Coordinates of C-alpha atoms in Angstrom, one line a residue:
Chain A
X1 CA 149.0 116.0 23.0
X2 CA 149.5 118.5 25.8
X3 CA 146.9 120.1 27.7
X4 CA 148.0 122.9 30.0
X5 CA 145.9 122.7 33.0
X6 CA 146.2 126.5 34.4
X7 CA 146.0 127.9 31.0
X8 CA 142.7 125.3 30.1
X9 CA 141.2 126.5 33.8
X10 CA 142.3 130.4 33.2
X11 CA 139.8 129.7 29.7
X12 CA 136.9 128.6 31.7
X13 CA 137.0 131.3 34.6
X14 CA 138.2 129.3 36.9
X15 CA 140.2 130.6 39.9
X16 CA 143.3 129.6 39.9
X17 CA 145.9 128.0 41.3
X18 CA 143.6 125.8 43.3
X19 CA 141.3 123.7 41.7
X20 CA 138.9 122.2 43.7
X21 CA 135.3 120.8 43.7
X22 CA 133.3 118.7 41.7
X23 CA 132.2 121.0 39.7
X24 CA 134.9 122.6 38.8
X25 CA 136.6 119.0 38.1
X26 CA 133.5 118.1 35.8
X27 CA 133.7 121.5 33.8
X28 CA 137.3 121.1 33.2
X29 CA 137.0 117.4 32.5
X30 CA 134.4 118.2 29.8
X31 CA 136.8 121.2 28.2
X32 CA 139.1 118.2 28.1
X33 CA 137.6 115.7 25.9
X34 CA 136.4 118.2 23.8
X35 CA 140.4 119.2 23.2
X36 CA 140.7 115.0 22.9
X37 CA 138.3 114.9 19.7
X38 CA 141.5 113.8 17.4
X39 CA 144.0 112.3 19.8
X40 CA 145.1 109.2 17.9
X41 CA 145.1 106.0 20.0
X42 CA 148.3 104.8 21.7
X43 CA 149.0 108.6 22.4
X44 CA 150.0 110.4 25.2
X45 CA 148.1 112.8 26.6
X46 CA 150.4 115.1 28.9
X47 CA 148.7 116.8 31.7
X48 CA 150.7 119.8 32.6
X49 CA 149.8 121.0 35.7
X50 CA 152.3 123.9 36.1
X51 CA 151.1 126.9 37.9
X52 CA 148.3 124.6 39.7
X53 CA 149.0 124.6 43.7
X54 CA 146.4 122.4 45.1
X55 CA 143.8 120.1 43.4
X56 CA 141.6 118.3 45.8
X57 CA 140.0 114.6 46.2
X58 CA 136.5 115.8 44.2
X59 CA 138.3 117.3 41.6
X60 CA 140.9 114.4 41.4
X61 CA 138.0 112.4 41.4
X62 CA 136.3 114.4 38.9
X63 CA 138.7 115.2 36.4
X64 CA 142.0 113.0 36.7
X65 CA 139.8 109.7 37.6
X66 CA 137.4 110.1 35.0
X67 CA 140.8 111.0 32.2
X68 CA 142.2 108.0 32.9
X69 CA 138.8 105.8 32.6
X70 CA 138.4 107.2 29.3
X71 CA 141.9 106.5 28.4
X72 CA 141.4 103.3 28.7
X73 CA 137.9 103.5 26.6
X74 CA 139.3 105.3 23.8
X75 CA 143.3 104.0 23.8
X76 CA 145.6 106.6 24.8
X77 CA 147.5 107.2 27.6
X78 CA 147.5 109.8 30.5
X79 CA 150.8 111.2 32.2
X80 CA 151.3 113.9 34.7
X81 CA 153.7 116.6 34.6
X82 CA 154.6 119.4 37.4
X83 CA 152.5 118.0 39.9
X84 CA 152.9 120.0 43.4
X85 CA 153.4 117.9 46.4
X86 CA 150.3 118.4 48.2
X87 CA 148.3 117.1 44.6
X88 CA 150.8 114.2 44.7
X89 CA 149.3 113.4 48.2
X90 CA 146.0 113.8 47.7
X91 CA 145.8 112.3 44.0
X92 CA 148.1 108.9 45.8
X93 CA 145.1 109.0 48.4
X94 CA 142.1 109.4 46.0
X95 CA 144.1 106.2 43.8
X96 CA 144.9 104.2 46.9
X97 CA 141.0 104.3 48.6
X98 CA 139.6 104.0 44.9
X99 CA 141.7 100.7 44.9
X100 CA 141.1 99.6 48.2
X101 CA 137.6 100.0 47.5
X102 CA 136.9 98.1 44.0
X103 CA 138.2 95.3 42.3
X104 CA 140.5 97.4 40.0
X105 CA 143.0 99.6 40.5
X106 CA 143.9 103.3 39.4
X107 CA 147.6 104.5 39.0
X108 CA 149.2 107.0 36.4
X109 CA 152.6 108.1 35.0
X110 CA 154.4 111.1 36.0
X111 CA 156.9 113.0 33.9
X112 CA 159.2 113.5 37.0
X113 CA 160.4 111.7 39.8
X114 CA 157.7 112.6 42.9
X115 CA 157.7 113.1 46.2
X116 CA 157.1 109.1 46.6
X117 CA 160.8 108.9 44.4
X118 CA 158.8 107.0 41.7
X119 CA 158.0 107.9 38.2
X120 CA 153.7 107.2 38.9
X121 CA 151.1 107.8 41.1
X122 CA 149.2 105.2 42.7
X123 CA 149.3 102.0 44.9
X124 CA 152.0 99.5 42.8
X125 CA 153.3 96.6 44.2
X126 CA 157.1 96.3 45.0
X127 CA 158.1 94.2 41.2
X128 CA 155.8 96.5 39.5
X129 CA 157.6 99.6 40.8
X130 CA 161.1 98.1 40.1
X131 CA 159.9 97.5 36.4
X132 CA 158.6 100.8 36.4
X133 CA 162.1 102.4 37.2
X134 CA 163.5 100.0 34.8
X135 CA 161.6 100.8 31.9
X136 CA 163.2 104.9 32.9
X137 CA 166.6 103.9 31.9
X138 CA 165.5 101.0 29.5
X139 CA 163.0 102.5 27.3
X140 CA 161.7 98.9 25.4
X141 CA 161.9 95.9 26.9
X142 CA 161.0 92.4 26.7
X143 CA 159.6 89.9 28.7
X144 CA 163.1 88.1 28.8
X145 CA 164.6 91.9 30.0
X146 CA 162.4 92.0 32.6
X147 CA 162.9 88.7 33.6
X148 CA 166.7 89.0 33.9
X149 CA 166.5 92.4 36.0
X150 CA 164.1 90.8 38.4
X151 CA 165.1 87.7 38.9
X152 CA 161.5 86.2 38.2
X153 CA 160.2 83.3 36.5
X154 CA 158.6 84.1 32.6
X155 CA 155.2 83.3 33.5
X156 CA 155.2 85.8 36.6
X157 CA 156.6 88.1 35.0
X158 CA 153.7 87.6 32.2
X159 CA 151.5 88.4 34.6
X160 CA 152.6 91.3 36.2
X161 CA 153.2 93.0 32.9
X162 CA 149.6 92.4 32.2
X163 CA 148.5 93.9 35.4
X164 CA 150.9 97.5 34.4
X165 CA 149.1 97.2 30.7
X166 CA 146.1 97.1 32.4
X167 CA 146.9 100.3 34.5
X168 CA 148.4 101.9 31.5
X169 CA 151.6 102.4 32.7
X170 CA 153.5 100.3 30.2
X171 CA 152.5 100.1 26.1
X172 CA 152.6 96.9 24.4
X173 CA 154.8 97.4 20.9
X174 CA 155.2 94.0 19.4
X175 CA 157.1 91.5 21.2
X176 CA 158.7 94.5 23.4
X177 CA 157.0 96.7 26.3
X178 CA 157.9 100.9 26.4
X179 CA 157.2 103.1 28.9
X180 CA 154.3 105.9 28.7
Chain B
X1 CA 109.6 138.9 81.6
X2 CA 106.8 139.4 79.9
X3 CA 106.2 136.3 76.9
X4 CA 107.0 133.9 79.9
X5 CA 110.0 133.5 78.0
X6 CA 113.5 133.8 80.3
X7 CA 117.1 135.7 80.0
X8 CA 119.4 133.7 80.5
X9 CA 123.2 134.7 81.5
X10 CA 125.4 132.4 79.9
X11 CA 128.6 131.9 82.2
X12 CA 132.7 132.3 80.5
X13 CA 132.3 129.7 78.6
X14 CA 133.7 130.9 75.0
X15 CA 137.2 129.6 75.5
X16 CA 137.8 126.8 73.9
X17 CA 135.6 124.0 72.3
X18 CA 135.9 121.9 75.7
X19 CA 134.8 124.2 78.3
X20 CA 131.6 125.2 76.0
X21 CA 130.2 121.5 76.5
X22 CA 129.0 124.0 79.9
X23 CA 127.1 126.5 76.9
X24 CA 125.8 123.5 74.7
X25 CA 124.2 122.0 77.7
X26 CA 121.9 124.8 78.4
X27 CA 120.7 124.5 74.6
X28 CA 117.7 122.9 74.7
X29 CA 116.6 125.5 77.6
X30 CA 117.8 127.9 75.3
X31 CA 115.5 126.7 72.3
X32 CA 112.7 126.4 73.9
X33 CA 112.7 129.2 77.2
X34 CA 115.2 131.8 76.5
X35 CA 114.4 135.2 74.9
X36 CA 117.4 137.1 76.1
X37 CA 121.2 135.9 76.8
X38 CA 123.2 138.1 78.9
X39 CA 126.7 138.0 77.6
X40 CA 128.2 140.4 80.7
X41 CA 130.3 137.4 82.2
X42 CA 131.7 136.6 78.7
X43 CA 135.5 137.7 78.4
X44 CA 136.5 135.7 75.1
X45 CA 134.9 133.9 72.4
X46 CA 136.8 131.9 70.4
X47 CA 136.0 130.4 66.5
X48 CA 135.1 127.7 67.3
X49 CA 132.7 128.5 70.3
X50 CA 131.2 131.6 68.3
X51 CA 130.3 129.6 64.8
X52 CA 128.8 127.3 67.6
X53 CA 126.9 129.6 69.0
X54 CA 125.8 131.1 66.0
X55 CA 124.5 127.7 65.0
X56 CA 122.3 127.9 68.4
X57 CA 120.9 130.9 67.5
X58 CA 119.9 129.9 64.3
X59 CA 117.9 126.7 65.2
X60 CA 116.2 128.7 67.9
X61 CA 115.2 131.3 65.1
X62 CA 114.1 128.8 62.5
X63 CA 112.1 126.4 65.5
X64 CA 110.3 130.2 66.8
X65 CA 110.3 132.4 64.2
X66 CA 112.0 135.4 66.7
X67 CA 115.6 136.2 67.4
X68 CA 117.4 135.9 71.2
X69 CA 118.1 139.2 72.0
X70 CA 122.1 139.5 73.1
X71 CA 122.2 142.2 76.3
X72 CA 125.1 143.6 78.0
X73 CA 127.6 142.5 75.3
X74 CA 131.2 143.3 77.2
X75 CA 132.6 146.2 74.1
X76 CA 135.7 144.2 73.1
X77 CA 133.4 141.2 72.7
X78 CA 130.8 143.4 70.9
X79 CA 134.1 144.1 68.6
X80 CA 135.4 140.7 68.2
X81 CA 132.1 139.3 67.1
X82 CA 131.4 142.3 64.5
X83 CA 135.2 142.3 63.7
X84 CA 134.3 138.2 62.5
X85 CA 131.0 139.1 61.0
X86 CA 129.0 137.2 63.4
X87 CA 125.9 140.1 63.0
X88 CA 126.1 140.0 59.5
X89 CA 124.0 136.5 59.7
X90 CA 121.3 138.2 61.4
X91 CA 120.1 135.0 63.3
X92 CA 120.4 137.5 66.8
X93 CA 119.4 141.0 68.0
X94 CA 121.8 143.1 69.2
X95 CA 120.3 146.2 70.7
X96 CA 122.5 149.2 69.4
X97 CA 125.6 149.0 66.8
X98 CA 128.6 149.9 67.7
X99 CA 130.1 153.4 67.5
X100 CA 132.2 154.3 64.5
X101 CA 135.4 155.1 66.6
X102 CA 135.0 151.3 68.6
X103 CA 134.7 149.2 65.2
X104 CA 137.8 147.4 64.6
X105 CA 140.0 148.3 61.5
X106 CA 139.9 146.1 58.9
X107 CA 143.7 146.3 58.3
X108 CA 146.1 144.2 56.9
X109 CA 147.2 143.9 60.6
X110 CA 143.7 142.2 61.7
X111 CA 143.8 140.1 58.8
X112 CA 144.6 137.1 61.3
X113 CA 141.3 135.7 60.3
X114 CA 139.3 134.8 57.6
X115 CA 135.4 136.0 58.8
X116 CA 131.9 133.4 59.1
X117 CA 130.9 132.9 56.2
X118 CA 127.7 130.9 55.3
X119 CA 128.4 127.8 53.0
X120 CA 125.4 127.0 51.1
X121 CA 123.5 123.7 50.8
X122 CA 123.6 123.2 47.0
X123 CA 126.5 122.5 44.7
X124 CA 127.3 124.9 42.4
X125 CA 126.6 127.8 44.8
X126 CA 128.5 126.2 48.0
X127 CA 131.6 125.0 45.1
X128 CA 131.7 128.9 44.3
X129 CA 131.6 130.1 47.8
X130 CA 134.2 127.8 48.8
X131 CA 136.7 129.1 46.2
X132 CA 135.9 132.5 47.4
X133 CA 136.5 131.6 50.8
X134 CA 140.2 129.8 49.5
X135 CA 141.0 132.8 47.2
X136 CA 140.5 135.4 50.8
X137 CA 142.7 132.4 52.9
X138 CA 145.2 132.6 50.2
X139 CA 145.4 136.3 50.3
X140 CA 145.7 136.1 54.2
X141 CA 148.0 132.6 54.6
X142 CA 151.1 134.5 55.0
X143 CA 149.1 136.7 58.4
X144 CA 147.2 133.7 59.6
X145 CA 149.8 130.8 59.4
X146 CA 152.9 133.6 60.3
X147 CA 154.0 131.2 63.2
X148 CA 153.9 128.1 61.1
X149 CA 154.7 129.9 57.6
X150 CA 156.1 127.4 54.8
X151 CA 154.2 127.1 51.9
X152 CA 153.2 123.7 52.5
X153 CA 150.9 124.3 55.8
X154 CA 149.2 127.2 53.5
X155 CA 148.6 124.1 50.7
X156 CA 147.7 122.0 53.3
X157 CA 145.3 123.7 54.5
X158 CA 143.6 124.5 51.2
X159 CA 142.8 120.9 50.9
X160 CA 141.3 121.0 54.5
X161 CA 138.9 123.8 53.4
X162 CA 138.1 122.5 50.5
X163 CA 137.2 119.4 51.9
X164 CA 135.3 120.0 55.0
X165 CA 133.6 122.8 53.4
X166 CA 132.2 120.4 50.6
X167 CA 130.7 117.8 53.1
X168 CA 128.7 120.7 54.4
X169 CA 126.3 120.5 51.2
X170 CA 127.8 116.8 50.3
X171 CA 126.3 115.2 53.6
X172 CA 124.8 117.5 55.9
X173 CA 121.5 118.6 54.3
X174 CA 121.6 122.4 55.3
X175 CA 124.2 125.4 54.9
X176 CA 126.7 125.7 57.4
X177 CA 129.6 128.1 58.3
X178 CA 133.4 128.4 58.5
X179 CA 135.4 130.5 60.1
X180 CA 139.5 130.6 60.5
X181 CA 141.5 132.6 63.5
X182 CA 144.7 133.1 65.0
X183 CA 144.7 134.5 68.3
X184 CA 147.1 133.9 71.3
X185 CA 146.2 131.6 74.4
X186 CA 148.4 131.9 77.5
X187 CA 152.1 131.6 76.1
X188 CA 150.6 129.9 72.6
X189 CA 149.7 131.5 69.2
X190 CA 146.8 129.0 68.2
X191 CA 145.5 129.1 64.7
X192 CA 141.9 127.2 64.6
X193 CA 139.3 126.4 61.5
X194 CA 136.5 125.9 62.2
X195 CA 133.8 124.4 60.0
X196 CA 130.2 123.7 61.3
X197 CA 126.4 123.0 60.3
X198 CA 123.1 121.9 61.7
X199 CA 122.1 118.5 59.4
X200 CA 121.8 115.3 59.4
X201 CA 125.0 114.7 61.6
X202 CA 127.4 112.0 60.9
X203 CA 124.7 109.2 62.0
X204 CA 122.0 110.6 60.1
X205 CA 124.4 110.6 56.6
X206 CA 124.9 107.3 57.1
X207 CA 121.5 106.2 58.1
X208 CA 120.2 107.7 54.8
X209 CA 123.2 106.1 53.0
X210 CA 124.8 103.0 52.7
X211 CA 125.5 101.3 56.4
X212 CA 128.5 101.0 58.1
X213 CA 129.1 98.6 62.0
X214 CA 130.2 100.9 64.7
X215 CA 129.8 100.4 68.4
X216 CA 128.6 103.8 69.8
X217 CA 128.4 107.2 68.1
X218 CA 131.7 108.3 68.9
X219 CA 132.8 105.3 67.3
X220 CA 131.0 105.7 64.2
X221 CA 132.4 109.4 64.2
X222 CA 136.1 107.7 64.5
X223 CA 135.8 105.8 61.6
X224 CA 134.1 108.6 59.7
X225 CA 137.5 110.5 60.3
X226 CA 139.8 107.5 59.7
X227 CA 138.8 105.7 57.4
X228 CA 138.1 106.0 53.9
X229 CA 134.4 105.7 54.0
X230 CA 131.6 107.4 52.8
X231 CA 127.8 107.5 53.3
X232 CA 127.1 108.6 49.7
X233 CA 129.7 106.8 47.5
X234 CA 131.7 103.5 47.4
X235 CA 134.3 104.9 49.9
X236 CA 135.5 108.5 50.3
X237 CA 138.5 110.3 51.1
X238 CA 137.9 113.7 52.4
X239 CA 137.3 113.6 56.0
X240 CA 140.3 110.6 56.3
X241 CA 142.6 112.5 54.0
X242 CA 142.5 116.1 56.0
X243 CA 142.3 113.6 59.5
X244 CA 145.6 112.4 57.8
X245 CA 147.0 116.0 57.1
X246 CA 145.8 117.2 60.4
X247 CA 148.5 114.3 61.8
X248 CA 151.2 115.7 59.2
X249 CA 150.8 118.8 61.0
X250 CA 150.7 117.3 64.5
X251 CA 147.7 119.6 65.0
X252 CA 144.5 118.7 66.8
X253 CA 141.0 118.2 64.8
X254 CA 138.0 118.0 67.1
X255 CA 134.7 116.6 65.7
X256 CA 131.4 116.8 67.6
X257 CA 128.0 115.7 65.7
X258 CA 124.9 115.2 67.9
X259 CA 125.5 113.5 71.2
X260 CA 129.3 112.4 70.7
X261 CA 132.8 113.4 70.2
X262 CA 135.9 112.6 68.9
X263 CA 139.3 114.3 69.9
X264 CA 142.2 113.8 68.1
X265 CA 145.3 115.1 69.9
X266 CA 148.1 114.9 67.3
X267 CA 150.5 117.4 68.8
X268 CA 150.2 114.6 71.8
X269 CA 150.7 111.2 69.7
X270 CA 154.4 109.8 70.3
X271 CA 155.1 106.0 72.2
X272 CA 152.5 104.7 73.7
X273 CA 149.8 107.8 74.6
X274 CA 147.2 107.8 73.7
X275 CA 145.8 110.1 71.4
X276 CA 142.1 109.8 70.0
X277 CA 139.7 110.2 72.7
X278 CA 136.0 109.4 71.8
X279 CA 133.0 110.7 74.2
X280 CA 129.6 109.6 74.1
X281 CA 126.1 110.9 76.0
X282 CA 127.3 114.1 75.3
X283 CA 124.6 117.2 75.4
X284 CA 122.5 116.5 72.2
X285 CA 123.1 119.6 69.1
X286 CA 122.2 118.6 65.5
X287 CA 124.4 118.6 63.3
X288 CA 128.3 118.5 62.8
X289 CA 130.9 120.9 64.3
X290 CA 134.4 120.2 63.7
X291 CA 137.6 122.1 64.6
X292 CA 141.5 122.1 63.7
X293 CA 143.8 123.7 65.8
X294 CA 147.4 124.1 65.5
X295 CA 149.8 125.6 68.1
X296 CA 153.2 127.2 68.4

């Protein structure tokens, strides 16, 4: 599924390109989930932000946050496309204290390769990075795959692949991992 | 005269957030004696010293219930401050208006500037202000940033806007104002924001909120701007995130809330300098002022 952020704004009056506030994060978060009623789990759901120049912390917080929290309720996945460079800053900064602040953390997939030169958003360790670019070029991959291209034991690669299904950046299919 | 209330001349002391320390230290003589302010030694008022002022003016006419009279306003001052909408607010009397001939043009050419404007205390209305405000700055980027033009400083600054604007009715407890300007000091084109109210302050947000150690209000004020905290929430990002752009730009963001200060001189940091000055025992004024200043 695809919602088209400017053209979703544009239908609820907001001004555009910026979107900012709470409020105007909340209103468009709400539009959202009503367009989610029949998203199947284990889909995507592809943010398009084209058009969008600058979308700060509240409305990160408000909208983007929030998306991926119910992702993970309901069983789909979130991914970012045609983010601008000042959104990639301030959504990496909104993901990064959210982290630093609670004992989980936030990250999402991008369509594109960002500012950061990495195909997500958010703080990611080293390993977890590298198996993110991996699974670019290698679409499924097991946990024997990952543990050749890394050079790491079974078992810690185990565990990191639980932390990136946790953050929804990888999707379990059978024995094999795919990307979002 | 004759309410045994005073006039007051205030000396040049519009120039630049610094030197009007010398204007915030006559406040509480001004909130409590002075009926009449006699602007004649005035000869330049800058953003960030007029939304101050503005903000002194308003807590004398809340605490009294009457307006300080503003005499022997210098013309191109009278200009400047109706050019920025300053009257508009009408927290001060102004004997006379000026002629029709002397008002500045309102021209794409004196578009450096985006006017106060009042942010107000409550959500929804302050959210749609603050869009209006961003929709008039992105009209005006290309004329206010023209010696730092690239469409990433105009972005940039978006986010600063958006974010300072919001703590006004996030934290502060009243409606404040913000103001934007280019103008030309000595050999520099400086372009400053400024963004100010009369609450809580930074110490009183966090009093009310959740507690945070600091050693002196200055210090408090530091890790307001630097770190990701927040009096209201689990953490925050606003104020650290445009303290972090600020950097980016190499600009300069002042922040003054009651009795203390912090400085952040980015356009300075390099080696071993240093570049964050804190002040305490400051003049007291309520609230929280901040400005960002780039220059080129």
């Amino acid at each position: 599924m695809v919602i088209n952020v400017f053209k979703s704004a544009k239908d609820a009056k907001v001004k555009v390109p910026d979107l900012i506030t709470r409020p105007v994060g909340r209103l468009m978060f709400t539009r959202a989930i009503e367009k989610l009623g029949d998203i199947s789990e284990e889909e995507i759901l592809l943010l398009d932000f084209a058009g969008i120049k600058v979308t700060d912390s509240s409305f990160i917080d408000e909208f983007i946050v929030k998306l991926i929290k119910h992702s993970a309720e309901k069983n789909y996945y979130v991914k970012l496309t045609n983010i601008s460079d000042i959104s990639e800053i301030n959504i990496d900064s909104v993901f990064n204290s959210y982290s630093n602040y609670n004992d989980s953390r936030i990250a999402v997939s991008r369509a594109e390769l960002g500012r950061n030169n990495r195909y997500y958003i958010g703080p990611l360790n080293e390993h977890e990075s590298d198996i993110i670019d991996y699974f670019r070029i290698n679409r499924s991959a097991s946990f024997e795959d990952i543990s050749r291209f890394t050079g790491l034991d079974i078992p810690v690669v185990k565990t990191i692949m639980e932390e990136l299904l946790k953050l929804r950046l990888v999707r379990k299919n059978k024995d094999d991992f795919t990307s979002v | 005269m004759g309410d045994g209330r005073m006039r007051l001349t205030v000396p040049d002391m519009f120039r630049d957030p610094y030197t009007f320390e010398g204007i915030i230290s006559k406040y509480e003589e001004i909130l409590h004696d002075v009926s009449e302010i006699d602007m004649s030694r005035v000869s330049f008022i800058e953003p960030y010293s007029m939304v101050s002022f503005l903000l002194m003016g308003r807590s004398c006419f809340r605490k009294r219930g009457e307006k300080i009279k503003l005499i022997n306003l210098p013309i191109h001052i009278h200009q400047y401050l109706a050019r920025m909408d300053f009257f508009k607010t009408e927290v001060f009397s102004v004997p006379g208006i000026l002629d029709e001939g002397l008002v500045l043009k309102r021209s794409s050419e004196s578009s450096r500037l985006i006017e106060i404007t009042e942010i107000p205390n409550k959500e929804r209305q302050g959210a749609n202000v603050i869009s209006s405000v961003i929709a008039r700055f992105r009209k005006r980027g290309s004329m206010i940033l023209k010696y730092w033009m690239d469409d990433t400083v105009t972005d940039y600054f978006v986010t600063v806007i958006s974010e300072l604007c919001q703590n006004i009715f996030e934290h502060s407890l009243d409606t404040g104002f913000v103001s934007m300007q280019t103008y030309r000091s000595g050999k520099e084109n400086v372009v400053r924001l400024v963004i100010s109210d009369s609450g809580v302050g930074i110490h009183g947000s966090f009093e009310a909120g959740r507690g945070i150690d600091y050693k002196s209000p200055a210090d408090l004020i530091e890790k307001a701007l630097t770190l990701p905290v927040s009096s209201k929430r689990d953490f925050g990002y606003g104020l650290c995130q445009v303290n972090s752009i600020v950097e980016k730009l190499k600009g300069t963001i002042l922040l003054r809330s009651n009795d203390a200060s912090v400085a952040a001189l980015y356009n300075k940091k390099g080696g071993s300098s240093k570049h964050m000055f804190q002040r305490d025992g400051l003049p007291p004024f309520q609230g929280t002022q901040i400005t960002i200043s780039l220059t080129a």
